[in-house]
XYZ file of C-alpha atoms in Angstrom:
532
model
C 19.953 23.332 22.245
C 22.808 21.049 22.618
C 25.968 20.144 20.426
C 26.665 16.610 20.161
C 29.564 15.298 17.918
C 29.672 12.074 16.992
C 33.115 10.862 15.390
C 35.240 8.119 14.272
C 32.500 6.258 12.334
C 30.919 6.306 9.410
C 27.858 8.409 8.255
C 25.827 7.130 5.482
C 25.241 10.249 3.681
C 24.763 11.234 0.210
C 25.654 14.387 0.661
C 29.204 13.246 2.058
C 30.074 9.997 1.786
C 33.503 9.945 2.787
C 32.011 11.372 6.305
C 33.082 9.852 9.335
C 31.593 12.722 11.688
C 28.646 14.473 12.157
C 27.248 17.168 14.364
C 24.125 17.867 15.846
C 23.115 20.994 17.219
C 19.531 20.452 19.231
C 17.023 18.818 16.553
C 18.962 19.220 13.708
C 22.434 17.952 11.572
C 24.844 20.843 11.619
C 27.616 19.782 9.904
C 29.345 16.436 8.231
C 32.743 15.652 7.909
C 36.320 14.055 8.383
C 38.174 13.339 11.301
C 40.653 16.993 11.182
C 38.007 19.035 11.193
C 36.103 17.342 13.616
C 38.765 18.040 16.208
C 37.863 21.649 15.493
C 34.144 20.862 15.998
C 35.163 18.783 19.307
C 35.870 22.281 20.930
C 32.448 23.621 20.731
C 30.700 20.720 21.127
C 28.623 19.881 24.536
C 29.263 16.459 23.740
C 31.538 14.388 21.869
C 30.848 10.531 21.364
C 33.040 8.342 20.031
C 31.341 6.184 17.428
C 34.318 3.383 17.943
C 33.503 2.591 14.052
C 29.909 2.314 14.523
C 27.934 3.581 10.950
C 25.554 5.994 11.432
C 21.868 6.440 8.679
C 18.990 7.682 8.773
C 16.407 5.875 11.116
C 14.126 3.447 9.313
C 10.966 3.983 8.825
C 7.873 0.779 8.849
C 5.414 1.483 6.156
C 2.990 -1.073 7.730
C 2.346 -2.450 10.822
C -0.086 -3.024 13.400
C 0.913 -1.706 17.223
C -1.124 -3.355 19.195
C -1.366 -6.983 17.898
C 2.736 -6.436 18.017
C 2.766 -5.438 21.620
C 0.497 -7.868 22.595
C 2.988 -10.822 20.604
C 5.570 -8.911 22.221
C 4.298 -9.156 25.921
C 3.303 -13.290 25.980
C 0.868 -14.107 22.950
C 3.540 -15.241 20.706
C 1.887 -18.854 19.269
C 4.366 -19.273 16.717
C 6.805 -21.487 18.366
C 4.328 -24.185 18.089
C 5.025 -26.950 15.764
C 1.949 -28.771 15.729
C -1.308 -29.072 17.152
C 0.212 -30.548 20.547
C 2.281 -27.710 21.218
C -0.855 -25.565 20.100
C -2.470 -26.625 23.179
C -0.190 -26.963 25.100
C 0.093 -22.771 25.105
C -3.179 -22.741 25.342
C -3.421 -24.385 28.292
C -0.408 -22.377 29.712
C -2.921 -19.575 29.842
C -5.388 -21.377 31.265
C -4.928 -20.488 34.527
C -4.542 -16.648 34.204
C -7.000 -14.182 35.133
C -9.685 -13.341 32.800
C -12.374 -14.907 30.656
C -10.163 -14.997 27.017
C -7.464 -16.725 26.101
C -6.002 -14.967 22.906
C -2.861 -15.344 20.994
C -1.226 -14.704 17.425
C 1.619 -16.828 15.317
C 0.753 -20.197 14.501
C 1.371 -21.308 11.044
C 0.078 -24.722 10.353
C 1.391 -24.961 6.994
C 5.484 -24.699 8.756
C 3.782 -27.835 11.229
C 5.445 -31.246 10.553
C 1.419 -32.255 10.704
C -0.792 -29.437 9.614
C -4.168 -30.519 10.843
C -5.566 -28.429 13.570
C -6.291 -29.626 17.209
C -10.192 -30.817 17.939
C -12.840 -28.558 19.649
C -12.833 -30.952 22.007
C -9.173 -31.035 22.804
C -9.566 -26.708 22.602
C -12.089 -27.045 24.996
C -10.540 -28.944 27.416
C -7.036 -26.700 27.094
C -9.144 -23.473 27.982
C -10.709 -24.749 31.061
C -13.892 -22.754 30.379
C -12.805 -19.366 28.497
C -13.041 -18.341 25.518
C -10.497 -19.050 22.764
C -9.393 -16.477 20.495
C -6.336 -17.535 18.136
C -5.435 -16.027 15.112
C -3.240 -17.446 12.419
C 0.225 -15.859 11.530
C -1.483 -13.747 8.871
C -4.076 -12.036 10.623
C -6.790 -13.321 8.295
C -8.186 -16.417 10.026
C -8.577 -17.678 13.658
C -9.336 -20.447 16.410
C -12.469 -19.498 18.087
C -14.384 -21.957 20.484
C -18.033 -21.773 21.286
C -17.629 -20.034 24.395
C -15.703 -17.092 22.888
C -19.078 -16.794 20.075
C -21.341 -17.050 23.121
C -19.444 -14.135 25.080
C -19.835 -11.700 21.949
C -23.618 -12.760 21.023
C -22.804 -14.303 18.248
C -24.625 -17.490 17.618
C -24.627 -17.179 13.957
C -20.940 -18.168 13.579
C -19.557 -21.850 13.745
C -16.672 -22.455 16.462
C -13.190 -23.915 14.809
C -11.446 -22.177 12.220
C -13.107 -18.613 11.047
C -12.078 -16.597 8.110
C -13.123 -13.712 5.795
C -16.309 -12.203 6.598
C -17.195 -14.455 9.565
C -13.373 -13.575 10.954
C -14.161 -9.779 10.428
C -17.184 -10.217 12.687
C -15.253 -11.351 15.289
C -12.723 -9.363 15.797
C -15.131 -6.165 15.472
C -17.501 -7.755 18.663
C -13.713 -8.559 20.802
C -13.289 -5.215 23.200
C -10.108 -5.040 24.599
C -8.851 -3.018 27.583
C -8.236 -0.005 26.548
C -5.581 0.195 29.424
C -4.033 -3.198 27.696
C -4.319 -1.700 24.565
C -2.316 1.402 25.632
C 0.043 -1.300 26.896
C 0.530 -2.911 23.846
C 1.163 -0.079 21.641
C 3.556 1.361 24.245
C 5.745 -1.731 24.216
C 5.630 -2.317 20.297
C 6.766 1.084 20.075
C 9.504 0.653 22.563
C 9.858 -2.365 19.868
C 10.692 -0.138 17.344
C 12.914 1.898 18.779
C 15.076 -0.740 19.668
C 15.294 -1.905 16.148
C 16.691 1.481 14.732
C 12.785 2.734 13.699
C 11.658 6.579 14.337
C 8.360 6.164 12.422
C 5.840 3.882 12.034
C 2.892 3.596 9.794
C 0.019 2.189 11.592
C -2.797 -0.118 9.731
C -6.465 -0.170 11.648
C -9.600 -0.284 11.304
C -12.704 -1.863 13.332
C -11.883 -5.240 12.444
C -7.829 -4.521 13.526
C -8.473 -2.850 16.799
C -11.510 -0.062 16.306
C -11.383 3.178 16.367
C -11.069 4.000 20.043
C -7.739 2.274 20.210
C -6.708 4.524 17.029
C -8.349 7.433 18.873
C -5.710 6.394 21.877
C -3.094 5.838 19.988
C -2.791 8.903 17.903
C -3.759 11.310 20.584
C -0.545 10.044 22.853
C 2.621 11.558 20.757
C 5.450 10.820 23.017
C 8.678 12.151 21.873
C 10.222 9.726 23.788
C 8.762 6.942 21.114
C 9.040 7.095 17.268
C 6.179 8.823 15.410
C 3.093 7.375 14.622
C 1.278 7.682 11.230
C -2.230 6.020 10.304
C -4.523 5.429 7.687
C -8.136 4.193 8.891
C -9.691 1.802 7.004
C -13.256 2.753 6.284
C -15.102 2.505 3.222
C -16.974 5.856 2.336
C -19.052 7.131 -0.317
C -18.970 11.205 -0.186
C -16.629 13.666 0.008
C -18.703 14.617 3.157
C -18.172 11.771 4.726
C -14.934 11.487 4.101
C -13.587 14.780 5.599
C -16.086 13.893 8.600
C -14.214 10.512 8.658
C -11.068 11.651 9.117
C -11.807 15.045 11.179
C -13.397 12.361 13.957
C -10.200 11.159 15.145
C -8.874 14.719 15.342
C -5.257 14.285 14.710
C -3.184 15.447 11.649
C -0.921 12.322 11.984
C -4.391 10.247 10.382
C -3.329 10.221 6.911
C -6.169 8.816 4.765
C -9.204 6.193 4.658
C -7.431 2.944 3.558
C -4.769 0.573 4.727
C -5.881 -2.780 5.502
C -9.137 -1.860 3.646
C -10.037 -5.116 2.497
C -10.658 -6.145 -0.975
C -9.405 -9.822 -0.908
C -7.531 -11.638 1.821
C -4.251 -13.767 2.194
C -2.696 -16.552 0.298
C -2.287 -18.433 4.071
C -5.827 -18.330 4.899
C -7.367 -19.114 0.957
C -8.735 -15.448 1.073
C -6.963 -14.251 -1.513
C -8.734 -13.393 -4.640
C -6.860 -15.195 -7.721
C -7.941 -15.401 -11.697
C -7.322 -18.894 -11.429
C -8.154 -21.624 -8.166
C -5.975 -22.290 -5.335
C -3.524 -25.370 -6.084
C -4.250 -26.962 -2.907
C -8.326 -26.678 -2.799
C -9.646 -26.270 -6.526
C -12.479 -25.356 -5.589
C -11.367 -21.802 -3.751
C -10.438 -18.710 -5.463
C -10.269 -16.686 -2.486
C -13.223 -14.066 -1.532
C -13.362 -10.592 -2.570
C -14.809 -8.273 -0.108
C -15.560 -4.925 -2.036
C -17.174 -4.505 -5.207
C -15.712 -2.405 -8.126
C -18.308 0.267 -8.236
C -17.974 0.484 -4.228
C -14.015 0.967 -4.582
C -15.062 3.926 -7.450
C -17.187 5.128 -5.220
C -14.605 5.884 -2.128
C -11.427 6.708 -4.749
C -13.958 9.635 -5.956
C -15.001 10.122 -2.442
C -11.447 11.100 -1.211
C -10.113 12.234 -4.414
C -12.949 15.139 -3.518
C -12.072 15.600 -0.431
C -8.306 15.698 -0.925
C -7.470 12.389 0.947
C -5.367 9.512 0.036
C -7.082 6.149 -0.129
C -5.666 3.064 -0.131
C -6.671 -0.854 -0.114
C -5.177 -3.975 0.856
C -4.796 -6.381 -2.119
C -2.594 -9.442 -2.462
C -4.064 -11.597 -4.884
C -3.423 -11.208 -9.087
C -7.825 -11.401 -9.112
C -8.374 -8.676 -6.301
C -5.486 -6.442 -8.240
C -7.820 -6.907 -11.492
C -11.017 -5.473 -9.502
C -9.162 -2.465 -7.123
C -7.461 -1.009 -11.041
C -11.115 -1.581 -12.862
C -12.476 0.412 -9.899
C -9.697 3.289 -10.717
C -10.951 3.612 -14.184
C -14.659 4.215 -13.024
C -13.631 6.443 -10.752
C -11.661 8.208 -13.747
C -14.747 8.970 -15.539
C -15.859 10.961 -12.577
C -12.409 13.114 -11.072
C -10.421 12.217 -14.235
C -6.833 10.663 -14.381
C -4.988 13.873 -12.782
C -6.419 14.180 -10.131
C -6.464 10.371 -8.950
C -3.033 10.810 -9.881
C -2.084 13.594 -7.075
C -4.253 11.673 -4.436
C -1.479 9.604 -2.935
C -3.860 6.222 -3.252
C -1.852 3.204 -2.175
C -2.371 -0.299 -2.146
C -0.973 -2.623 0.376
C 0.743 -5.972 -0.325
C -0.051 -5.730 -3.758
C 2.124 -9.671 -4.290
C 0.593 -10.768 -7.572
C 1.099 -8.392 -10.313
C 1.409 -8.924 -14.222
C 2.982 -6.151 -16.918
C -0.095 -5.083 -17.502
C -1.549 -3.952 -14.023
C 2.057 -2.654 -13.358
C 1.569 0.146 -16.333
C -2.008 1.003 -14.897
C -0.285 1.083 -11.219
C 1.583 3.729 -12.837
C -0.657 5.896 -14.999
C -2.732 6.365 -11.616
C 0.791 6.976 -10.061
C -0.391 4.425 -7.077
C 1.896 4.008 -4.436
C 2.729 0.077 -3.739
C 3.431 -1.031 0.330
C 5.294 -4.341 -0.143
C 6.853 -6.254 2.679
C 10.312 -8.145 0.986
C 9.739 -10.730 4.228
C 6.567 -12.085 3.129
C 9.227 -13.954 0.430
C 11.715 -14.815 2.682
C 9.014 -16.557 5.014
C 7.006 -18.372 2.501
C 8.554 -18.449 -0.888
C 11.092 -20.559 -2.799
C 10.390 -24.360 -3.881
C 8.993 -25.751 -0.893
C 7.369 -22.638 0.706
C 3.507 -21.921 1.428
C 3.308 -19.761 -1.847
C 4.439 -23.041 -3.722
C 1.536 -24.937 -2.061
C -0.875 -22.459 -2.365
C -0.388 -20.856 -6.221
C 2.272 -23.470 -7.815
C 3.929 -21.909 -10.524
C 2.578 -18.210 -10.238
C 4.273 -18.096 -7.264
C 7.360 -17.462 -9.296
C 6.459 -14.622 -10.101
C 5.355 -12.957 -7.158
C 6.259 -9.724 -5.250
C 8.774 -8.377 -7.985
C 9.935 -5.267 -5.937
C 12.781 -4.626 -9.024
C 9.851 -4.722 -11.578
C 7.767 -2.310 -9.734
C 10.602 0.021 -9.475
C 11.902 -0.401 -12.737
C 8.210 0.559 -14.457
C 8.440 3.714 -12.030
C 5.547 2.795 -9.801
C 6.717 4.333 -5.991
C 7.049 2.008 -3.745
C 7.661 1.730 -0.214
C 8.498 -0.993 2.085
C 7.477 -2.498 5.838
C 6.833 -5.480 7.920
C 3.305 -6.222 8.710
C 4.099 -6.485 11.726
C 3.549 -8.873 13.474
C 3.130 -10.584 10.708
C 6.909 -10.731 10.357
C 9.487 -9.614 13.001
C 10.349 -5.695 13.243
C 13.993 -5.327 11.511
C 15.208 -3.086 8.766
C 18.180 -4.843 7.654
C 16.746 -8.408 7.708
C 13.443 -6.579 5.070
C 16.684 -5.313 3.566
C 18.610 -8.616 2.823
C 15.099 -10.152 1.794
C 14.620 -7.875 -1.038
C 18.088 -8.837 -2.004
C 17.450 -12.068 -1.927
C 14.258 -12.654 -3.108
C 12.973 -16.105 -4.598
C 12.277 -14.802 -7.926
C 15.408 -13.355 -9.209
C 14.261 -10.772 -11.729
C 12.523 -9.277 -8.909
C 15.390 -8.456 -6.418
C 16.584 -5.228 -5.683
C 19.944 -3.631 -4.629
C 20.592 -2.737 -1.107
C 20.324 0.901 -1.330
C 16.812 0.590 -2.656
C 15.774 -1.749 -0.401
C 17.419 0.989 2.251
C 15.830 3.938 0.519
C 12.357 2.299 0.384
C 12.291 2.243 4.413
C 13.381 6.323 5.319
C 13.283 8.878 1.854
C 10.496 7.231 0.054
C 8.643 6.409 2.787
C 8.407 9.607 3.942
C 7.230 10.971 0.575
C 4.656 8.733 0.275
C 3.084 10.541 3.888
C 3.803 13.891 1.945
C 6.376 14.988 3.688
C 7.071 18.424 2.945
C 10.506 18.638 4.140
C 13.175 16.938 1.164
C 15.645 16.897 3.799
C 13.554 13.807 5.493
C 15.208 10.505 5.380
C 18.486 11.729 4.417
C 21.964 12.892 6.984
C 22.297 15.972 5.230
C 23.587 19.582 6.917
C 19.548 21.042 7.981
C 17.712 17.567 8.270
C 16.055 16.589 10.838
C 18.341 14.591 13.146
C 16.566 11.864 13.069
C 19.431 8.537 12.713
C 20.208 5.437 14.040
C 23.664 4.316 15.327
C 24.533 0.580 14.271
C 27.322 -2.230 14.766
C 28.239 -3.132 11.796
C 31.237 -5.263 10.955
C 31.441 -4.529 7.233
C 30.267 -2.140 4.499
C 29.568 -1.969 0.661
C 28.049 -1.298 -2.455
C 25.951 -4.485 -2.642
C 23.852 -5.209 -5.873
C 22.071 -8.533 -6.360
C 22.864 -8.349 -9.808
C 24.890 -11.586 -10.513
C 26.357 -10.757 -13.650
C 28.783 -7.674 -12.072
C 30.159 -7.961 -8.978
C 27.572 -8.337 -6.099
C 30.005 -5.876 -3.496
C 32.422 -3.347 -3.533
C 34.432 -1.511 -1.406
C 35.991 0.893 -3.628
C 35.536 4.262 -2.098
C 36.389 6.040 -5.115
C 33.485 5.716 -6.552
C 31.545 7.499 -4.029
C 28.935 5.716 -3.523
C 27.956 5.629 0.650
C 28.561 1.837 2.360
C 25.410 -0.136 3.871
C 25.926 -2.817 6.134
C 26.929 -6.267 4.316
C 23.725 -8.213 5.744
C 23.851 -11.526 3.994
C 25.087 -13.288 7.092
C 24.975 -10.623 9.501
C 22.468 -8.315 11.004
C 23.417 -4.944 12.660
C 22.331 -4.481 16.207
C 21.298 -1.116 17.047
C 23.287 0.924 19.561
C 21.437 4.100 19.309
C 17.943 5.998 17.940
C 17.208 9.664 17.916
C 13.981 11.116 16.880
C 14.635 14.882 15.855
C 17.045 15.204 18.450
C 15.804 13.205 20.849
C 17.342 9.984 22.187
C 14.297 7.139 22.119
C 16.557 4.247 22.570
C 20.262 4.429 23.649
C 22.804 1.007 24.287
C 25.707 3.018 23.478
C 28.866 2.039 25.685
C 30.813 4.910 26.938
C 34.613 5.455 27.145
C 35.668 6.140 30.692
């Protein structure tokens, strides 16, 4: 078990905040503390690394994301650089010529094109040379397909051009991908992570997001050498038998619960999200909602018996409405306390009034927001604008959630948005709705401590740089620290070390670039330069 000392930084620690050293000893934090005594420290230690004023925290942790579809982005089927239909098939044709009978690929955002209408079968066509087309929007919740790719998977029921909800779902369920691509793809989004400061990730599947052998793969390969991997499976289930026989079938303790991206309504992006009232932009829509109430009863009291948290995904204010009337039916079953020490979560969760806030809370339901989702389509002229109008306004009010005391916990989607701590950081600082921004230490805190409470963690040292936590951290460049609050009436920064408070990276123009990330110990990504 080796000593390493790392001085002549800074250590974001509660427990010391004044710490600009800290020690390691194997798997574990052994001691924080000034420059004097680390001299004394230096003497026993295998290693001593000078941090050359790089800040030191606890490694971040993604609440939601989706490996494979990442890795895949990651390695070549990145489509949102396109800025209209032109460059659309232009990419599409850039595949043309590889091997295989699919051409797939994930990113484009017609609503960022200067002209949003989608390219013609006919032009598809022609761009694939042949193969099938499968090309899903930024949000995961529509796609391309052509009539090739319905004839490969048998299914002649579906329309080729632009699929969503159900018809979407049955897509993705008949694609089978490689598993040794697969493997491929998870490998390099967690390589991904690493780089990015991340020991832990929280992955979302299900049979329509991958299936279950790809979870099977997934969770079965736990390479120290990678950050951790966490799941919830999202299956709906109606006994307490089936349930536990559920979750048993993937055989791994790192499969958390039956929920996730369990669908009850879509996205804003693709018109699939449930709303009270119809979309701005089509009228006629309200969105589709995929589970009844008395089915989402049914699997709350299903894994409330069996002693395993549930969870749904839910953006819109309408889906919200039918995933808390579903709690209360399950009440009259299990009762309040024990839906209350289930650990149910909902994911997204972006339209939310007073009211559903309080019920959030008297189920104590944890809330998986992504800050991003904001920064990428809110404000004046964004998609939310076009989509909702004025309700957008009012959306994803992280301060309001926290402020009511409903737990919540933050992450990326990806790759839905990019994989980065700091920027999910600055977006929940920054948010378009001002009542609903948060400071940067809760922002921090909602992507390590939190997170790891709302897995159950057992240990209370998790998430924190504290002598007998894990030592689990990230090493970052960071050219300037402070107490940052987005509250505009005091001062938004301060550098006033009396007060005791530990410094986060200022991120409003900057980002910190990751020099180092250690898993319990364990080096998973190192660009640290060394002194001669």
């Amino acid at each position: 078990m080796a000593l390493t000392l790392y001085r002549n930084g800074s250590i974001y620690s509660a427990a010391d905040p004044f710490a600009t050293a800290m020690l390691v000893d194997g798997n574990t934090v052994a001691w924080l503390g000034g420059e004097d005594a680390a001299d004394r420290q230096a003497k026993r230690a295998d290693e001593v690394i000078d941090l050359q004023g790089a800040l030191i925290t606890p490694a971040f942790v993604d609440s939601h994301t989706h490996l494979a579809a990442l890795g895949a982005r990651l390695r070549g089927a990145d489509l949102s650089t396109a800025k209209n239909a032109t460059d659309l098939l232009a990419q599409v044709a850039a595949q043309s010529s590889g091997a295989g009978e699919l051409i797939s690929g994930t990113g484009w955002e017609d609503t960022r094109w200067d002209d949003p209408t989608l390219p013609s079968l006919a032009a598809l066509d022609q761009a694939a040379a042949g193969k099938g087309l499968y090309l899903t929007r930024v949000d995961k919740h529509s796609a391309i397909v052509n009539q090739r790719l319905l004839d490969q998977l048998h299914l002649a029921s579906l329309t080729p051009g632009l699929v969503r909800g159900t018809a979407h779902d049955q897509v993705t369920r008949a694609l089978q991908q490689d598993p040794a691509v697969t493997a491929a793809d998870q490998k390099c989004a967690l390589e991904h992570y690493a780089s990015r400061g991340f020991a832990t990730v929280v992955e979302m599947a299900g049979e329509h997001l991958g299936g279950s052998e790809a979870l099977r793969q997934l969770l079965a390969e736990d390479d120290p050498q990678l950050p951790e991997v966490y799941a919830y499976w999202a299956e709906a289930v109606s006994t307490a038998e089936a349930a536990s026989g559920t979750l048993k079938s993937f055989a791994s303790s790192r499969l958390l619960g039956l929920g996730g991206d369990l669908k009850v309504d879509g996205s804003l992006g693709s018109h699939t999200a449930a709303l009270r009232e119809p979309y701005s932009d089509a009228p006629e829509l309200r969105g589709e909602l995929y589970l009844s109430e008395e089915r989402i009863a049914a699997h709350l009291v299903a894994c409330t018996q069996a002693r395993i948290p549930a969870g749904f995904h839910v953006i819109g204010d309408a889906a919200l409405d039918r995933v808390l009337a579903g709690f209360e039916l399950a009440a009259q079953t299990v009762g309040v306390p024990a839906l209350q020490g289930a650990r149910h979560r909902l994911e997204h969760v972006e339209m939310v009034d007073e009211a559903q806030r309080e019920k959030l809370l008297s189920y104590s339901i944890t809330v998986s927001m992504q800050p991003r989702f904001d920064e990428y389509w809110g404000g004046e002229q964004g998609m939310y604008q076009s989509r909702v109008g004025e309700r957008a306004q009012q959306m994803n009010n992280v301060a309001a959630m926290l402020s009511t005391g409903v737990p919540v916990v933050l992450g990326s989607d990806a790759p839905v948005t990019e994989v980065d701590g700091w920027a999910v950081v600055r977006a929940a600082m920054s948010l378009s709705n001002v009542a609903g921004r948060i400071s940067a230490r809760a922002a921090f805190l909602g992507q390590n401590r939190s997170a790891y409470r709302a897995l159950g963690m057992m240990n209370p040292f998790s998430g924190q740089l504290v002598i007998g936590a894990p030592a689990t951290f990230a090493v970052w460049s960071a050219s300037e620290l402070a107490v940052q609050t987005p509250d505009t009436r005091i001062s938004s920064w301060s550098t006033d070390a009396r007060a005791g408070t530990p410094l986060l990276p200022v991120v409003d123009e900057e980002i910190p670039h990751c020099l180092r990330t250690v898993r319990e110990g364990i080096t998973i990504f190192d660009a640290l330069e060394r002194s001669a």
